[in-house]
Amino acid sequence: MDILIKNGLIISPPMEFFGDVYINNGKIELVGENINKPAQKVIDASDKYIIPGGIDVHTHLDMPYGNIKSRDDFHTGTIAAAFGGTTFIIDFPTQQKGERLETTFMRWFEKSESKSNIDYSYHMIITDPDVLDEDDFNFLVEKGITSIKIFTAYPDRLMLNDKQIFNLMKIAKRYNLLVLVHAENGIIIDELVKFAISRGYKEPKYHAFSRPEIMEAEAVNRVISYAMLLDVPIYVVHVSSYEALRVIKSFRERKNDVLAETCPQYLFLSIDDISRGNEDDYKYIFTPPVREKWNQNFLWDALKDNSLQVLSTDHCPFNFDDKLLGKEDFTKIPNGAPVIEHRLELSFNGVKQNKISLNRWVEINSTNPAKIFGLFPQKGVIKVGSDADVVIWNPNVKRIISHKTHHMNVDYSLFEGMEVFGKAEVVISRGVTLIENDQFVGEMGQGRFIKRREFSMNSLD
Ligand code: URP
Ligand code: ZN
Ligand code: ZN
């Protein structure tokens, strides 16, 4: 079906102009004023914005966690994403110890193939580099998986030691893979956790007290130092604190391929949310943890001044009952939060409050993720020849977030009762309408695995 969208404010960074968009064969075929092309479907976007579909580069769908799994799979998670205006995600296959990367890939591909309702890609989490050789990295490159993720946290499970990190960065340089890092000092944090438990400090708030900002900053400093020494680009995921940000900013003065993201939960939630002393505290346990509220303005400023380039969600939902597995001991609370549906609307509150511009809002949610992760100009832009991943955003509606109305497969909301402005009214993925009239009307499982190009600083110009 071809679609003509008329009279919207087209926001495609750095541009912003009134006009029409004509979509045919899954691509944007025309962009301009007064397009008079007969189309099977014509949508009036007066008083609305026409933006490139959101790109969420940090999700954990169908992710095993002990005996349970994150509650959204590629079907439910991508429907929820689409309701929020996101038309592309990058998820994280996790290498099991001793496993070759082709096996890891296949395990994850079974979860997503014919199930994902929007296009997607993967970053490969490497937990056991010592069993890998050039075949593994050639395999990633062939598949267009141009980024790997490492952890300095979670000893015995995901964490790599410094030697492994350093050597993996050398390999990443050879294969042009962008290295993503979850940066917290897992060794010291484990000591702090043991100390807390030994003193009987077992409530949720001790999750945050045992993962202090300074241990995030230490790991950020360490991995960026290695990247600096080896002259490789680096991308720090889910930056949560001023301390970590300060390190990133100081490195960026010398090296502009130090890249980083934050997530809505760090912009809107704080340590107050896990310190009420009731069962609600369990809902807000994710890693890195919520911080003191004053950190939030620094994160907003960093999104504005490009110290942070991307807003992602780290979507990793668990039901309230799952969270209560840690009722007697915070270390047993599954870490992670349901966010995939709310990224655009929550950050649009930042536009309303003049924390970021409209253009910047689109940039951090779509254009920059596309540029950094080798998808631009196929995605992340409203341009002739690009994939027709298009959202019609109505900035004039006001809504209250609630678990009763959200589409994520989880029985509580992190943002219950919060007022948000704006809504993804029509969501189109490669020319197929997914969301319209508050309904999912898409073709089930139409999302495709997309090969990404390698990271290049030039794409960020
Ligand atoms: O708590 C979180 N963020 N869970 C998902 C895994 C991770 O650390 O990103
Ligand atoms: Zn993480
Ligand atoms: Zn994560």
Coordinates of C-alpha atoms and ligand atoms in Angstrom, one line a residue:
M1 CA 0.0 0.0 0.0
D2 CA 1.3 3.5 -0.7
I3 CA 0.7 6.2 1.8
L4 CA 0.7 10.0 1.6
I5 CA 1.1 11.9 4.8
K6 CA 0.1 15.6 4.4
N7 CA 0.9 18.9 6.2
G8 CA 3.0 17.8 9.1
L9 CA 6.0 19.3 10.8
I10 CA 8.8 17.0 9.5
I11 CA 11.5 16.8 12.1
S12 CA 14.6 15.1 10.7
P13 CA 17.7 16.4 12.4
P14 CA 19.1 18.9 11.6
M15 CA 16.1 19.9 9.5
E16 CA 12.6 20.9 10.6
F17 CA 10.1 22.0 8.0
F18 CA 6.4 21.7 7.1
G19 CA 5.6 19.3 4.3
D20 CA 4.3 16.0 3.0
V21 CA 5.9 12.5 2.9
Y22 CA 5.0 9.9 0.2
I23 CA 5.7 6.3 1.0
N24 CA 5.7 3.5 -1.5
N25 CA 7.2 -0.1 -1.6
G26 CA 8.4 0.3 2.0
K27 CA 10.5 3.3 1.2
I28 CA 10.2 7.1 1.5
E29 CA 9.7 8.1 -2.1
L30 CA 9.0 11.8 -1.9
V31 CA 9.5 14.5 0.7
G32 CA 8.3 18.1 0.1
E33 CA 5.6 20.6 0.0
N34 CA 2.2 20.0 -1.7
I35 CA 2.9 16.6 -3.0
N36 CA 0.0 15.7 -5.2
K37 CA 0.3 12.0 -5.7
P38 CA -2.7 9.7 -5.7
A39 CA -2.2 7.2 -2.8
Q40 CA -4.2 4.3 -1.4
K41 CA -4.1 6.0 2.0
V42 CA -3.9 9.7 2.8
I43 CA -3.2 10.9 6.3
D44 CA -3.7 14.5 7.5
A45 CA -0.8 15.3 9.9
S46 CA -1.8 19.0 10.4
D47 CA -0.7 20.1 13.9
K48 CA 1.4 16.9 14.2
Y49 CA 5.0 15.9 13.7
I50 CA 6.3 13.5 11.2
I51 CA 9.5 11.9 12.6
P52 CA 11.7 8.9 11.8
G53 CA 10.7 5.9 13.9
G54 CA 12.5 5.6 17.2
I55 CA 15.5 3.3 17.5
D56 CA 16.1 1.7 20.9
V57 CA 19.6 0.3 21.0
H58 CA 19.4 -1.4 24.4
T59 CA 16.7 -4.0 25.0
H60 CA 16.7 -7.4 26.8
L61 CA 13.8 -9.4 25.3
D62 CA 13.2 -13.0 26.3
M63 CA 16.3 -12.9 28.4
P64 CA 17.0 -15.8 30.8
Y65 CA 17.5 -14.7 34.4
G66 CA 18.1 -17.6 36.7
N67 CA 15.0 -19.7 36.5
I68 CA 12.9 -17.0 34.9
K69 CA 13.0 -14.8 31.8
S70 CA 12.4 -11.2 31.1
R71 CA 8.6 -11.0 30.6
D72 CA 8.5 -9.5 27.1
D73 CA 9.5 -11.6 24.2
F74 CA 10.1 -10.4 20.7
H75 CA 6.4 -10.4 20.0
T76 CA 5.0 -8.6 23.0
G77 CA 8.1 -6.4 23.4
T78 CA 8.1 -5.1 19.8
I79 CA 4.3 -4.4 19.9
A80 CA 4.9 -2.3 23.0
A81 CA 7.8 -0.6 21.4
A82 CA 5.7 0.3 18.3
F83 CA 3.0 1.7 20.6
G84 CA 5.6 4.1 21.9
G85 CA 6.9 5.1 18.5
T86 CA 9.9 2.8 18.3
T87 CA 10.4 0.9 15.0
F88 CA 13.9 -0.6 15.5
I89 CA 15.6 -2.3 18.4
I90 CA 19.0 -3.8 19.1
D91 CA 18.9 -6.7 21.6
F92 CA 21.7 -8.6 23.3
P93 CA 22.4 -12.3 22.6
T94 CA 24.6 -13.5 25.5
Q95 CA 27.4 -15.9 24.9
Q96 CA 27.3 -18.8 27.4
K97 CA 30.7 -19.8 28.8
G98 CA 32.5 -22.0 26.3
E99 CA 30.1 -21.2 23.5
R100 CA 31.0 -20.1 19.9
L101 CA 29.3 -17.0 18.7
E102 CA 27.5 -18.7 15.8
T103 CA 25.7 -20.9 18.4
T104 CA 24.9 -17.8 20.5
F105 CA 23.5 -16.1 17.4
M106 CA 21.3 -19.0 16.5
R107 CA 19.9 -19.3 20.0
W108 CA 18.8 -15.7 19.9
F109 CA 17.7 -15.7 16.3
E110 CA 15.2 -18.5 17.2
K111 CA 13.7 -16.0 19.7
S112 CA 13.3 -13.2 17.2
E113 CA 12.8 -14.7 13.7
S114 CA 9.2 -14.5 12.6
K115 CA 8.3 -13.1 15.9
S116 CA 9.6 -9.5 15.9
N117 CA 7.1 -7.0 14.7
I118 CA 9.7 -4.4 14.0
D119 CA 13.2 -4.5 12.4
Y120 CA 16.0 -5.3 14.7
S121 CA 19.7 -6.2 15.2
Y122 CA 21.9 -7.5 17.9
H123 CA 25.0 -6.5 19.9
M124 CA 26.9 -9.6 20.9
I125 CA 27.6 -9.9 24.7
I126 CA 31.0 -11.6 25.1
T127 CA 31.4 -13.4 28.4
D128 CA 34.2 -15.9 27.4
P129 CA 36.6 -14.4 24.9
D130 CA 39.2 -17.1 25.5
V131 CA 37.3 -19.7 23.5
L132 CA 36.9 -17.4 20.5
D133 CA 39.0 -17.1 17.3
E134 CA 38.9 -15.3 14.0
D135 CA 36.0 -17.4 12.8
D136 CA 33.8 -16.0 15.5
F137 CA 34.6 -12.4 14.7
N138 CA 34.3 -13.0 10.9
F139 CA 30.9 -14.5 11.6
L140 CA 29.8 -11.3 13.4
V141 CA 31.0 -9.1 10.5
E142 CA 29.2 -11.3 7.9
K143 CA 26.0 -11.0 9.9
G144 CA 26.3 -7.3 10.1
I145 CA 26.6 -7.4 13.9
T146 CA 29.1 -4.6 14.2
S147 CA 29.1 -4.1 18.0
I148 CA 30.0 -6.2 21.0
K149 CA 29.2 -5.7 24.6
I150 CA 31.3 -6.4 27.7
F151 CA 30.7 -6.2 31.4
T152 CA 32.9 -5.0 34.2
A153 CA 30.2 -6.1 36.6
Y154 CA 28.6 -9.3 37.7
P155 CA 31.7 -11.4 38.5
D156 CA 31.5 -15.2 37.6
R157 CA 28.6 -14.6 35.3
L158 CA 29.3 -11.8 32.8
M159 CA 32.3 -9.9 33.9
L160 CA 35.6 -9.9 32.0
N161 CA 38.9 -9.2 33.7
D162 CA 41.1 -6.3 32.6
K163 CA 43.4 -8.4 30.5
Q164 CA 40.4 -9.9 28.6
I165 CA 38.9 -6.5 28.1
F166 CA 42.1 -5.0 26.8
N167 CA 42.7 -7.9 24.4
L168 CA 39.1 -7.9 23.2
M169 CA 39.4 -4.2 22.4
K170 CA 42.4 -5.0 20.2
I171 CA 40.3 -7.6 18.4
A172 CA 37.5 -5.1 18.1
K173 CA 39.9 -2.7 16.5
R174 CA 40.9 -5.3 13.9
Y175 CA 37.3 -6.1 13.0
N176 CA 35.9 -2.6 13.3
L177 CA 33.5 -3.6 16.1
L178 CA 32.2 -0.9 18.4
V179 CA 32.7 -1.9 22.0
L180 CA 29.8 -1.3 24.4
V181 CA 30.4 -1.5 28.1
H182 CA 28.3 -2.0 31.2
A183 CA 30.7 -0.1 33.5
E184 CA 30.5 -0.7 37.2
N185 CA 33.3 -2.2 39.4
G186 CA 31.9 -5.7 40.0
I187 CA 34.6 -6.8 42.3
I188 CA 34.2 -4.0 44.8
I189 CA 30.4 -4.0 44.5
D190 CA 30.4 -7.7 45.4
E191 CA 32.3 -6.9 48.6
L192 CA 29.9 -4.1 49.4
V193 CA 26.9 -6.4 48.8
K194 CA 28.5 -9.1 51.1
F195 CA 29.0 -6.4 53.8
A196 CA 25.4 -5.2 53.5
I197 CA 24.0 -8.7 53.8
S198 CA 26.3 -9.6 56.7
R199 CA 24.9 -6.6 58.6
G200 CA 21.3 -7.7 57.8
Y201 CA 20.8 -4.8 55.4
K202 CA 18.5 -6.7 53.0
E203 CA 15.9 -4.2 51.8
P204 CA 15.8 -2.9 48.2
K205 CA 17.4 0.4 49.0
Y206 CA 20.7 -1.5 49.8
H207 CA 20.8 -2.5 46.2
A208 CA 21.6 1.2 45.5
F209 CA 23.9 1.7 48.5
S210 CA 26.0 -1.2 47.5
R211 CA 26.5 0.0 43.9
P212 CA 27.7 3.6 44.5
E213 CA 28.3 6.2 41.8
I214 CA 32.0 6.2 42.3
M215 CA 32.2 2.5 41.4
E216 CA 30.4 3.3 38.2
A217 CA 32.8 6.2 37.5
E218 CA 35.9 4.0 38.3
A219 CA 34.9 1.4 35.7
V220 CA 34.0 4.1 33.2
N221 CA 37.4 5.6 33.7
R222 CA 39.2 2.3 33.4
V223 CA 37.6 1.1 30.2
I224 CA 37.8 4.4 28.5
S225 CA 41.5 4.6 29.4
Y226 CA 42.1 1.3 27.7
A227 CA 40.1 2.5 24.6
M228 CA 42.2 5.6 24.6
L229 CA 45.5 3.7 24.8
L230 CA 44.4 1.5 21.9
D231 CA 42.7 4.3 20.0
V232 CA 39.4 2.4 19.7
P233 CA 35.9 4.0 19.9
I234 CA 33.9 3.1 23.0
Y235 CA 30.2 3.4 23.9
V236 CA 29.2 3.4 27.6
V237 CA 25.7 2.0 28.2
H238 CA 23.1 3.3 30.8
V239 CA 25.1 6.1 32.3
S240 CA 23.3 6.8 35.6
S241 CA 25.2 9.4 37.6
Y242 CA 27.0 12.7 37.6
E243 CA 30.2 10.9 38.7
A244 CA 30.3 8.7 35.6
L245 CA 29.3 11.6 33.4
R246 CA 32.1 13.7 34.7
V247 CA 34.6 11.1 33.6
I248 CA 33.0 10.8 30.2
K249 CA 33.0 14.5 29.7
S250 CA 36.6 14.9 30.6
F251 CA 37.7 12.1 28.1
R252 CA 35.5 13.6 25.4
E253 CA 37.6 16.8 25.6
R254 CA 40.4 14.7 24.2
K255 CA 38.7 11.9 22.3
N256 CA 35.4 12.4 20.6
D257 CA 34.8 8.7 19.9
V258 CA 33.9 8.2 23.5
L259 CA 30.1 7.8 23.2
A260 CA 27.4 7.1 25.8
E261 CA 23.7 6.7 26.5
T262 CA 21.4 7.2 29.4
C263 CA 17.9 5.8 29.9
P264 CA 14.6 7.4 31.0
Q265 CA 14.6 5.7 34.4
Y266 CA 17.7 7.7 35.4
L267 CA 16.0 11.0 34.2
F268 CA 12.8 10.5 36.1
L269 CA 13.4 8.1 39.1
S270 CA 15.6 8.4 42.1
I271 CA 16.7 6.8 45.3
D272 CA 13.5 8.1 46.9
D273 CA 11.5 5.5 44.9
I274 CA 13.2 2.6 46.6
S275 CA 13.3 4.1 50.0
R276 CA 9.6 4.2 51.0
G277 CA 9.9 1.1 53.1
N278 CA 6.9 -0.6 51.4
E279 CA 6.6 -3.3 48.6
D280 CA 6.7 -0.7 45.9
D281 CA 10.4 -0.4 46.5
Y282 CA 11.0 -3.7 44.8
K283 CA 9.7 -2.4 41.4
Y284 CA 12.6 0.0 40.9
I285 CA 15.5 -2.5 41.1
F286 CA 17.7 -2.3 38.1
T287 CA 21.4 -1.9 37.5
P288 CA 23.0 0.6 37.7
P289 CA 20.6 1.6 40.4
V290 CA 18.5 4.8 40.8
R291 CA 20.6 7.7 42.1
E292 CA 19.9 10.8 44.1
K293 CA 17.5 13.1 42.4
W294 CA 20.1 15.9 41.8
N295 CA 21.9 13.7 39.2
Q296 CA 18.9 14.0 36.8
N297 CA 19.6 17.6 35.7
F298 CA 23.2 16.7 34.9
L299 CA 21.9 13.9 32.7
W300 CA 19.4 16.1 30.9
D301 CA 22.2 18.8 30.4
A302 CA 24.4 16.1 29.0
L303 CA 21.7 14.9 26.5
K304 CA 21.4 18.5 25.5
D305 CA 25.1 19.4 25.1
N306 CA 26.0 16.1 23.3
S307 CA 28.0 14.6 26.2
L308 CA 25.4 11.9 25.9
Q309 CA 24.3 11.1 22.4
V310 CA 21.6 8.5 22.8
L311 CA 18.6 7.7 24.9
S312 CA 17.9 3.9 25.2
T313 CA 15.7 2.0 27.6
D314 CA 17.6 -1.1 28.9
H315 CA 14.1 -2.6 28.8
C316 CA 14.3 -5.8 30.9
P317 CA 10.8 -6.3 32.4
F318 CA 9.9 -8.6 35.3
N319 CA 6.5 -8.9 37.0
F320 CA 6.0 -7.7 40.5
D321 CA 5.9 -11.3 41.8
D322 CA 9.2 -11.9 40.1
K323 CA 10.6 -8.9 42.0
L324 CA 9.3 -10.3 45.3
L325 CA 11.7 -13.3 44.8
G326 CA 14.0 -10.9 46.6
K327 CA 11.6 -10.2 49.5
E328 CA 14.0 -11.5 52.1
D329 CA 17.2 -10.4 50.3
F330 CA 17.7 -7.6 47.7
T331 CA 20.4 -9.6 45.9
K332 CA 17.6 -12.0 44.7
I333 CA 15.5 -9.3 43.1
P334 CA 15.7 -9.8 39.3
N335 CA 17.4 -6.7 38.0
G336 CA 15.6 -4.8 35.2
A337 CA 12.8 -2.5 34.3
P338 CA 9.9 -2.2 31.8
V339 CA 10.6 1.0 29.7
I340 CA 10.5 0.1 26.0
E341 CA 7.1 1.8 25.4
H342 CA 7.7 5.1 27.1
R343 CA 11.0 6.4 25.8
L344 CA 9.7 8.9 23.3
E345 CA 6.8 10.2 25.5
L346 CA 8.9 10.6 28.6
S347 CA 11.7 12.4 26.8
F348 CA 9.0 14.6 25.1
N349 CA 8.3 15.9 28.6
G350 CA 11.9 17.2 28.4
V351 CA 10.9 19.1 25.3
K352 CA 7.9 20.5 27.0
Q353 CA 10.1 21.7 29.9
N354 CA 12.7 23.2 27.6
K355 CA 15.4 20.7 28.7
I356 CA 16.0 19.6 25.1
S357 CA 14.8 21.0 21.7
L358 CA 12.4 19.2 19.4
N359 CA 15.3 18.5 17.0
R360 CA 17.5 17.1 19.8
W361 CA 14.6 14.9 21.0
V362 CA 14.5 13.2 17.6
E363 CA 18.3 13.1 17.4
I364 CA 18.8 11.2 20.7
N365 CA 15.8 8.8 20.1
S366 CA 16.4 8.0 16.4
T367 CA 19.0 9.8 14.3
N368 CA 22.1 9.4 16.6
P369 CA 21.3 5.7 17.3
A370 CA 21.1 5.1 13.5
K371 CA 24.4 7.0 12.9
I372 CA 26.3 5.3 15.7
F373 CA 25.1 1.8 15.0
G374 CA 25.5 1.7 11.2
L375 CA 21.9 2.2 10.2
F376 CA 22.0 5.7 8.7
P377 CA 20.6 6.8 6.2
Q378 CA 18.6 3.6 5.9
K379 CA 16.9 4.5 9.2
G380 CA 16.8 7.5 11.6
V381 CA 15.9 10.1 8.9
I382 CA 13.0 11.3 6.8
K383 CA 14.7 11.3 3.4
V384 CA 14.0 10.0 -0.1
G385 CA 15.3 6.5 -0.3
S386 CA 15.2 5.7 3.4
D387 CA 13.1 2.9 4.9
A388 CA 9.6 4.2 5.6
D389 CA 9.9 3.9 9.3
V390 CA 7.8 6.9 10.1
V391 CA 5.9 8.1 13.2
I392 CA 3.1 10.7 13.3
W393 CA 3.4 12.2 16.7
N394 CA 0.5 14.1 18.1
P395 CA 2.1 16.7 20.5
N396 CA -1.3 17.9 21.7
V397 CA -2.5 15.0 23.8
K398 CA -1.9 14.5 27.5
R399 CA -2.0 11.1 29.1
I400 CA -1.4 9.3 32.4
I401 CA 1.0 6.3 32.3
S402 CA -0.5 3.2 33.9
H403 CA 0.1 -0.5 33.9
K404 CA -3.6 -0.8 33.1
T405 CA -3.2 0.8 29.7
H406 CA 0.4 0.0 28.7
H407 CA 1.2 -2.8 26.2
M408 CA 4.2 -4.3 27.8
N409 CA 3.7 -7.8 29.2
V410 CA 4.3 -6.8 32.8
D411 CA 1.9 -6.1 35.6
Y412 CA 3.2 -2.9 37.0
S413 CA 4.5 0.4 35.6
L414 CA 7.7 2.2 36.7
F415 CA 6.0 5.4 35.9
E416 CA 2.5 4.8 37.2
G417 CA 0.5 8.0 37.4
M418 CA 3.0 10.1 35.6
E419 CA 1.5 12.7 33.2
V420 CA 3.1 12.7 29.7
F421 CA 2.4 14.8 26.7
G422 CA 2.3 13.6 23.1
K423 CA 1.7 10.2 21.5
A424 CA 2.7 8.1 18.6
E425 CA -0.6 8.2 16.8
V426 CA 0.4 6.4 13.6
V427 CA 3.5 4.1 13.4
I428 CA 4.7 2.8 10.1
S429 CA 7.5 0.3 9.7
R430 CA 9.0 -0.2 6.2
G431 CA 5.7 1.1 4.8
V432 CA 3.5 -1.2 6.9
T433 CA 1.2 0.5 9.3
L434 CA 1.7 -1.0 12.7
I435 CA -0.3 1.4 15.0
E436 CA -3.4 3.3 14.2
N437 CA -6.5 4.3 16.2
D438 CA -4.8 2.9 19.3
Q439 CA -4.7 -0.6 17.8
F440 CA -1.9 -2.8 16.7
V441 CA -2.8 -3.4 13.0
G442 CA 0.5 -4.7 11.8
E443 CA 1.6 -7.9 10.2
M444 CA 2.7 -10.2 12.9
G445 CA 6.3 -11.1 12.8
Q446 CA 7.1 -8.8 9.8
G447 CA 10.3 -7.4 11.4
R448 CA 13.5 -8.3 9.7
F449 CA 17.0 -8.8 11.0
I450 CA 19.0 -5.9 9.5
K451 CA 22.7 -6.1 8.8
R452 CA 24.5 -3.0 10.1
R453 CA 27.5 -1.2 8.7
E454 CA 30.5 -0.7 10.9
F455 CA 30.9 2.3 13.2
S456 CA 32.5 5.3 11.7
M457 CA 33.1 8.7 13.3
N458 CA 32.3 10.3 9.9
S459 CA 28.7 9.2 10.1
L460 CA 28.4 11.5 13.2
D461 CA 29.3 14.6 11.2
Ligands
URP1 O1 19.1 -4.1 35.6 C1 19.4 -4.3 34.4 N1 19.8 -3.3 33.7 N2 19.2 -5.5 33.8 C2 19.5 -5.8 32.5 C3 21.0 -6.2 32.3 C4 21.9 -5.0 32.3 O2 22.7 -4.9 33.2 O3 21.9 -4.1 31.4
ZN2 ZN 23.8 -3.3 31.9
ZN3 ZN 21.1 -3.8 29.7

